[in-house]
Amino acid sequence: MKIAVVGATGLVGGEILKVLEERNFPVTELLAVASERSVGKEVTFKGKQIKVIGFEDAIAAKPEIAIFSAGGSTSLELAPRFAEAGITVIDNSSAWRMDPTKKLVVPEINAGELTKEDKIIANPNCSTIQMVVVLNPLHQKYKIKRVVVSTYQSVTGTGKAAVDQLFSERAGDHSRGKVYPHQIDLNVLPHIDVFLDNGYTKEEMKMTNETKKIMGDDSIAVTATTVRIPTIGGHSEAVNIEFENEFDLDEVRQILSEAEGVILQDDPKNALYPMPLTAHGKDETFVGRIRRDESQPKTLNLWIVADNLRKGAATNTVQIAEFLAKHDLVGVAQAV
């Protein structure tokens, strides 16, 4: 299968190349695609150097799938052009997520909704993905009424310049151009994306709206506070879940231990719980610190961690591509 990675020179683009290789995706030809300023540069895939090409050449090459990680404005402009050429686009930006005509997909939850007619498929926000992978099996059993989530998000979610800012500040160099409005080293910023009129950030509202869409249930109430912290390796989330039905803690652990894509790490007496340091480079979502909220009935607390560049971005898109390939959902849709 001929695959294009649009935004191949970026942080997530590089991770997509790595995940395609690690998961042995059936790539017959890989097109590394980026903006004009990166054309001619090289990226590495399966030990080979591949020259970066521009958008027009990529469309002309007619790959079966194009995985986009090139920002929202690029996706809005170019994804429809790729789609018109019969190429299935899996888009990592926020551009298409809440478009009612586009599917928002986490394969463990709703890949079964995909058809050959879906030519632009949206990949959810990183912090949403890891949360819903854990929420969904619990929702099926106990029905979720309300979710309160506070996130602790890695600087890698902002990109390479943010990682450079963190390590420059750590080395005592504060002269580098700032990605954040304040120092990030030895600090915490309750500010991810832009602030909206309702006082929430765009990131917080993404978690609220995307959760409902992915899980197919607008009745789930979600409120979020998203926070940037000076770590790499993954995003962490403290999640408080109120159910309609009573639950049993042992049963909750059993459900999560059997959930696809989830690894249970819940042995606090032996200091075993999810951390960005141990989630780094992994495809799974890790959950632990499972305990009853003693302040109100039918409510659960837990802690979720995943590598935001892997399951939060690259891995999820490649899993969507794997589903499309396995179920023969790429190529020209046949008229019925």
Short mmCIF file of C-alpha atoms in Angstrom, two decimals:
data_model
loop_
_atom_site.label_atom_id
_atom_site.label_comp_id
_atom_site.label_asym_id
_atom_site.label_seq_id
_atom_site.Cartn_x
_atom_site.Cartn_y
_atom_site.Cartn_z
CA MET A 1 0.00 0.00 0.00
CA LYS A 2 1.35 3.41 -0.97
CA ILE A 3 1.23 5.74 2.05
CA ALA A 4 1.86 9.48 2.29
CA VAL A 5 2.84 11.13 5.58
CA VAL A 6 2.03 14.83 5.27
CA GLY A 7 4.09 16.81 7.76
CA ALA A 8 6.77 14.11 7.81
CA THR A 9 9.48 16.44 9.13
CA GLY A 10 7.56 17.44 12.28
CA LEU A 11 7.57 15.86 15.74
CA VAL A 12 4.38 13.84 15.20
CA GLY A 13 5.26 13.12 11.57
CA GLY A 14 8.52 11.53 12.68
CA GLU A 15 6.64 9.44 15.22
CA ILE A 16 4.17 8.29 12.53
CA LEU A 17 7.09 7.03 10.43
CA LYS A 18 8.45 5.18 13.46
CA VAL A 19 5.07 3.61 14.30
CA LEU A 20 4.45 2.52 10.69
CA GLU A 21 7.83 0.78 10.78
CA GLU A 22 7.45 -0.78 14.24
CA ARG A 23 3.96 -2.13 13.53
CA ASN A 24 5.10 -3.45 10.16
CA PHE A 25 2.34 -1.68 8.25
CA PRO A 26 2.24 -3.04 4.67
CA VAL A 27 3.92 -0.06 3.01
CA THR A 28 4.98 -0.68 -0.59
CA GLU A 29 6.00 2.93 -1.09
CA LEU A 30 6.31 5.73 1.44
CA LEU A 31 5.87 9.37 0.40
CA ALA A 32 7.34 11.87 2.86
CA VAL A 33 5.45 15.12 2.28
CA ALA A 34 5.96 18.61 3.71
CA SER A 35 5.76 22.30 2.83
CA GLU A 36 7.99 23.85 0.17
CA ARG A 37 10.67 24.89 2.67
CA SER A 38 11.26 21.25 3.59
CA VAL A 39 11.19 19.79 0.07
CA GLY A 40 14.46 18.03 -0.69
CA LYS A 41 15.23 17.28 2.96
CA GLU A 42 15.42 13.62 3.92
CA VAL A 43 13.68 11.46 6.52
CA THR A 44 14.56 7.91 7.52
CA PHE A 45 12.17 5.00 7.06
CA LYS A 46 13.20 1.35 7.47
CA GLY A 47 16.85 2.31 7.27
CA LYS A 48 16.46 4.20 4.00
CA GLN A 49 16.70 7.92 3.36
CA ILE A 50 13.57 9.26 1.66
CA LYS A 51 13.49 12.68 0.01
CA VAL A 52 10.67 14.98 1.06
CA ILE A 53 8.28 15.99 -1.73
CA GLY A 54 5.71 18.77 -1.98
CA PHE A 55 1.92 18.58 -1.76
CA GLU A 56 1.25 18.66 -5.52
CA ASP A 57 3.64 15.79 -6.21
CA ALA A 58 2.04 13.80 -3.39
CA ILE A 59 -1.46 14.18 -4.84
CA ALA A 60 -0.16 13.25 -8.31
CA ALA A 61 1.44 10.08 -6.87
CA LYS A 62 -2.03 8.86 -5.78
CA PRO A 63 -1.26 7.10 -2.46
CA GLU A 64 -4.11 5.01 -1.03
CA ILE A 65 -3.84 6.72 2.37
CA ALA A 66 -2.44 10.11 3.41
CA ILE A 67 -1.80 10.61 7.13
CA PHE A 68 -1.82 14.35 7.84
CA SER A 69 0.06 15.98 10.68
CA ALA A 70 0.67 19.41 9.25
CA GLY A 71 -1.64 21.71 11.21
CA GLY A 72 -5.26 22.76 10.88
CA SER A 73 -4.95 25.37 8.13
CA THR A 74 -2.99 22.97 5.91
CA SER A 75 -5.59 20.25 6.52
CA LEU A 76 -8.50 22.55 5.70
CA GLU A 77 -6.84 23.57 2.44
CA LEU A 78 -5.35 20.29 1.27
CA ALA A 79 -7.32 17.37 2.77
CA PRO A 80 -10.29 17.97 0.40
CA ARG A 81 -7.91 18.01 -2.59
CA PHE A 82 -6.38 14.68 -1.58
CA ALA A 83 -9.87 13.29 -0.95
CA GLU A 84 -11.10 14.46 -4.37
CA ALA A 85 -8.21 12.49 -5.91
CA GLY A 86 -9.60 9.34 -4.24
CA ILE A 87 -7.03 9.34 -1.42
CA THR A 88 -8.25 8.51 2.10
CA VAL A 89 -7.03 11.18 4.53
CA ILE A 90 -6.49 10.52 8.24
CA ASP A 91 -6.06 13.95 9.80
CA ASN A 92 -4.31 14.68 13.08
CA SER A 93 -5.33 18.34 13.40
CA SER A 94 -8.46 19.80 14.98
CA ALA A 95 -9.74 20.94 11.56
CA TRP A 96 -12.34 18.23 10.93
CA ARG A 97 -13.02 16.76 14.38
CA MET A 98 -16.34 18.41 15.08
CA ASP A 99 -17.51 18.51 11.45
CA PRO A 100 -20.80 16.54 11.58
CA THR A 101 -20.01 15.00 8.17
CA LYS A 102 -16.68 13.52 9.35
CA LYS A 103 -16.02 10.52 11.62
CA LEU A 104 -13.92 11.10 14.75
CA VAL A 105 -12.24 7.77 15.39
CA VAL A 106 -10.58 5.88 18.22
CA PRO A 107 -10.29 2.36 16.78
CA GLU A 108 -10.98 0.55 20.07
CA ILE A 109 -14.33 2.37 20.28
CA ASN A 110 -15.83 3.27 16.91
CA ALA A 111 -13.71 2.14 13.94
CA GLY A 112 -16.64 -0.10 12.96
CA GLU A 113 -18.49 3.03 11.78
CA LEU A 114 -15.98 3.63 8.96
CA THR A 115 -16.92 3.02 5.32
CA LYS A 116 -15.18 3.37 1.97
CA GLU A 117 -17.03 6.66 1.51
CA ASP A 118 -15.16 8.25 4.44
CA LYS A 119 -12.38 10.09 2.62
CA ILE A 120 -11.46 12.47 5.47
CA ILE A 121 -11.24 10.81 8.88
CA ALA A 122 -10.45 12.87 11.97
CA ASN A 123 -8.02 11.79 14.67
CA PRO A 124 -9.10 13.12 18.11
CA ASN A 125 -7.18 15.35 20.48
CA CYS A 126 -4.39 13.50 22.32
CA SER A 127 -5.79 14.04 25.82
CA THR A 128 -9.26 12.96 24.68
CA ILE A 129 -8.03 9.71 23.10
CA GLN A 130 -6.38 8.31 26.22
CA MET A 131 -9.36 9.26 28.38
CA VAL A 132 -12.09 7.70 26.21
CA VAL A 133 -10.18 4.43 25.77
CA VAL A 134 -10.60 4.00 29.54
CA LEU A 135 -14.06 5.57 29.84
CA ASN A 136 -15.80 3.62 27.10
CA PRO A 137 -15.74 0.09 28.60
CA LEU A 138 -16.90 1.55 31.93
CA HIS A 139 -19.67 3.49 30.17
CA GLN A 140 -20.89 0.27 28.53
CA LYS A 141 -21.21 -1.35 31.96
CA TYR A 142 -22.29 1.42 34.35
CA LYS A 143 -23.38 4.38 32.11
CA ILE A 144 -21.42 7.55 32.76
CA LYS A 145 -23.32 10.67 33.89
CA ARG A 146 -20.46 13.13 34.44
CA VAL A 147 -16.70 13.36 34.06
CA VAL A 148 -14.41 15.86 35.78
CA VAL A 149 -10.87 15.75 34.37
CA SER A 150 -7.68 17.64 35.17
CA THR A 151 -4.77 17.08 32.82
CA TYR A 152 -1.00 17.27 33.32
CA GLN A 153 0.25 17.57 29.74
CA SER A 154 3.76 17.15 28.35
CA VAL A 155 5.54 19.92 26.47
CA THR A 156 5.85 17.50 23.54
CA GLY A 157 2.18 18.25 22.86
CA THR A 158 3.24 21.73 21.72
CA GLY A 159 6.05 20.53 19.45
CA LYS A 160 9.82 20.58 19.14
CA ALA A 161 10.19 24.30 19.89
CA ALA A 162 8.50 23.76 23.27
CA VAL A 163 10.85 20.88 24.12
CA ASP A 164 13.78 23.13 23.16
CA GLN A 165 12.42 25.91 25.39
CA LEU A 166 12.16 23.55 28.36
CA PHE A 167 15.70 22.21 28.05
CA SER A 168 17.18 25.65 27.35
CA GLU A 169 15.56 27.02 30.51
CA ARG A 170 16.75 23.98 32.44
CA ALA A 171 20.30 24.79 31.26
CA GLY A 172 19.88 28.39 32.42
CA ASP A 173 19.46 29.90 28.96
CA HIS A 174 16.34 32.08 28.85
CA SER A 175 17.24 33.84 25.58
CA ARG A 176 15.59 31.35 23.25
CA GLY A 177 12.30 32.41 21.63
CA LYS A 178 9.42 31.44 23.86
CA VAL A 179 6.58 29.16 22.78
CA TYR A 180 4.72 29.69 26.06
CA PRO A 181 3.81 33.06 27.60
CA HIS A 182 5.81 32.14 30.73
CA GLN A 183 8.77 30.01 31.75
CA ILE A 184 7.82 26.31 31.65
CA ASP A 185 10.76 24.79 33.57
CA LEU A 186 9.98 24.52 37.30
CA ASN A 187 6.52 25.86 36.51
CA VAL A 188 2.96 24.79 35.66
CA LEU A 189 0.74 26.63 33.16
CA PRO A 190 -3.07 26.26 33.41
CA HIS A 191 -3.22 27.35 29.79
CA ILE A 192 -3.32 25.04 26.75
CA ASP A 193 -4.45 26.56 23.44
CA VAL A 194 -6.40 29.83 23.40
CA PHE A 195 -8.91 31.08 25.97
CA LEU A 196 -12.52 31.24 24.82
CA ASP A 197 -15.34 33.60 25.84
CA ASN A 198 -16.66 31.11 28.41
CA GLY A 199 -13.35 31.15 30.33
CA TYR A 200 -12.33 27.68 29.21
CA THR A 201 -9.47 27.01 26.81
CA LYS A 202 -9.98 25.49 23.39
CA GLU A 203 -8.21 22.34 24.64
CA GLU A 204 -10.69 22.00 27.50
CA MET A 205 -13.66 22.32 25.18
CA LYS A 206 -12.10 19.79 22.77
CA MET A 207 -12.13 17.23 25.58
CA THR A 208 -15.75 18.03 26.36
CA ASN A 209 -17.10 17.96 22.81
CA GLU A 210 -14.94 15.18 21.36
CA THR A 211 -15.75 12.77 24.20
CA LYS A 212 -19.47 13.01 23.45
CA LYS A 213 -18.93 12.53 19.70
CA ILE A 214 -16.55 9.55 19.96
CA MET A 215 -18.67 7.75 22.55
CA GLY A 216 -21.87 8.61 20.69
CA ASP A 217 -23.64 10.00 23.76
CA ASP A 218 -24.41 13.70 24.17
CA SER A 219 -25.82 13.07 27.65
CA ILE A 220 -22.34 12.62 29.16
CA ALA A 221 -21.42 15.83 31.01
CA VAL A 222 -17.69 16.64 30.82
CA THR A 223 -15.75 19.47 32.44
CA ALA A 224 -12.00 19.83 32.03
CA THR A 225 -9.02 21.83 33.29
CA THR A 226 -5.98 21.33 31.07
CA VAL A 227 -2.50 22.10 32.37
CA ARG A 228 0.97 22.13 30.78
CA ILE A 229 3.78 20.72 32.93
CA PRO A 230 7.55 20.48 32.32
CA THR A 231 7.71 16.80 31.36
CA ILE A 232 8.23 14.76 28.22
CA GLY A 233 6.99 11.24 27.65
CA GLY A 234 3.25 11.57 27.98
CA HIS A 235 0.12 13.25 29.27
CA SER A 236 -1.40 12.40 32.66
CA GLU A 237 -5.01 12.85 33.74
CA ALA A 238 -6.84 12.76 37.06
CA VAL A 239 -10.37 11.67 36.18
CA ASN A 240 -13.47 11.66 38.38
CA ILE A 241 -16.38 9.66 36.92
CA GLU A 242 -19.96 9.69 38.18
CA PHE A 243 -22.05 6.72 37.01
CA GLU A 244 -25.79 6.18 36.82
CA ASN A 245 -25.35 2.67 38.22
CA GLU A 246 -23.45 1.31 41.20
CA PHE A 247 -20.08 -0.32 40.53
CA ASP A 248 -17.77 -2.78 42.23
CA LEU A 249 -14.06 -1.84 42.40
CA ASP A 250 -12.83 -5.35 41.67
CA GLU A 251 -15.15 -5.52 38.67
CA VAL A 252 -13.88 -2.12 37.46
CA ARG A 253 -10.30 -3.42 37.62
CA GLN A 254 -11.34 -6.59 35.79
CA ILE A 255 -13.07 -4.60 33.02
CA LEU A 256 -10.05 -2.35 32.54
CA SER A 257 -7.57 -5.23 32.64
CA GLU A 258 -9.46 -6.79 29.71
CA ALA A 259 -10.06 -3.54 27.76
CA GLU A 260 -8.38 -3.33 24.38
CA GLY A 261 -5.38 -0.99 24.36
CA VAL A 262 -5.42 -0.51 28.14
CA ILE A 263 -2.82 -1.69 30.68
CA LEU A 264 -3.79 -1.77 34.35
CA GLN A 265 -1.07 -0.51 36.73
CA ASP A 266 -2.85 -0.36 40.05
CA ASP A 267 -0.73 -1.53 42.99
CA PRO A 268 -0.14 1.63 45.02
CA LYS A 269 1.23 -0.30 48.03
CA ASN A 270 4.16 -1.26 45.82
CA ALA A 271 4.33 2.20 44.20
CA LEU A 272 2.97 0.87 40.92
CA TYR A 273 0.92 3.44 39.05
CA PRO A 274 1.08 5.03 35.59
CA MET A 275 3.76 7.68 34.93
CA PRO A 276 4.92 9.53 31.80
CA LEU A 277 8.42 8.15 32.30
CA THR A 278 7.23 4.56 31.95
CA ALA A 279 4.53 5.27 29.32
CA HIS A 280 7.07 6.94 27.04
CA GLY A 281 7.42 5.14 23.70
CA LYS A 282 4.49 2.79 24.41
CA ASP A 283 1.32 2.42 22.32
CA GLU A 284 -1.02 1.52 25.19
CA THR A 285 -2.96 3.67 27.64
CA PHE A 286 -2.13 3.05 31.31
CA VAL A 287 -4.61 3.34 34.18
CA GLY A 288 -4.23 3.11 37.97
CA ARG A 289 -4.96 4.80 41.33
CA ILE A 290 -8.45 3.33 41.04
CA ARG A 291 -10.55 4.22 44.08
CA ARG A 292 -14.05 5.16 45.11
CA ASP A 293 -14.88 8.85 45.51
CA GLU A 294 -15.98 8.88 49.15
CA SER A 295 -17.60 12.31 48.85
CA GLN A 296 -20.55 11.14 46.76
CA PRO A 297 -22.18 7.88 45.61
CA LYS A 298 -21.53 5.94 42.39
CA THR A 299 -18.37 7.95 41.66
CA LEU A 300 -14.90 6.71 40.80
CA ASN A 301 -11.44 8.30 40.75
CA LEU A 302 -8.64 7.07 38.53
CA TRP A 303 -5.36 8.19 36.92
CA ILE A 304 -4.63 7.79 33.19
CA VAL A 305 -1.31 8.18 31.37
CA ALA A 306 -0.36 7.70 27.71
CA ASP A 307 2.42 8.83 25.40
CA ASN A 308 0.74 11.74 23.62
CA LEU A 309 2.90 11.38 20.51
CA ARG A 310 2.06 7.65 20.29
CA LYS A 311 -1.51 6.71 21.27
CA GLY A 312 -2.39 10.40 21.43
CA ALA A 313 -1.41 10.96 17.81
CA ALA A 314 0.78 8.66 15.68
CA THR A 315 -0.36 5.25 16.94
CA ASN A 316 -4.05 6.11 16.77
CA THR A 317 -3.73 7.29 13.14
CA VAL A 318 -1.78 4.18 12.15
CA GLN A 319 -4.37 1.98 13.89
CA ILE A 320 -7.07 3.70 11.80
CA ALA A 321 -5.00 3.00 8.67
CA GLU A 322 -4.61 -0.65 9.77
CA PHE A 323 -8.39 -0.96 10.15
CA LEU A 324 -8.97 0.57 6.70
CA ALA A 325 -6.44 -1.79 5.11
CA LYS A 326 -7.74 -4.90 6.91
CA HIS A 327 -11.35 -4.21 5.92
CA ASP A 328 -10.58 -3.07 2.36
CA LEU A 329 -11.96 0.43 2.97
CA VAL A 330 -9.54 2.40 0.78
CA GLY A 331 -9.69 3.10 -2.93
CA VAL A 332 -12.59 4.31 -5.00
CA ALA A 333 -15.98 3.78 -3.36
CA GLN A 334 -18.27 1.64 -5.49
CA ALA A 335 -21.64 3.12 -6.41
CA VAL A 336 -24.46 1.00 -5.05
#
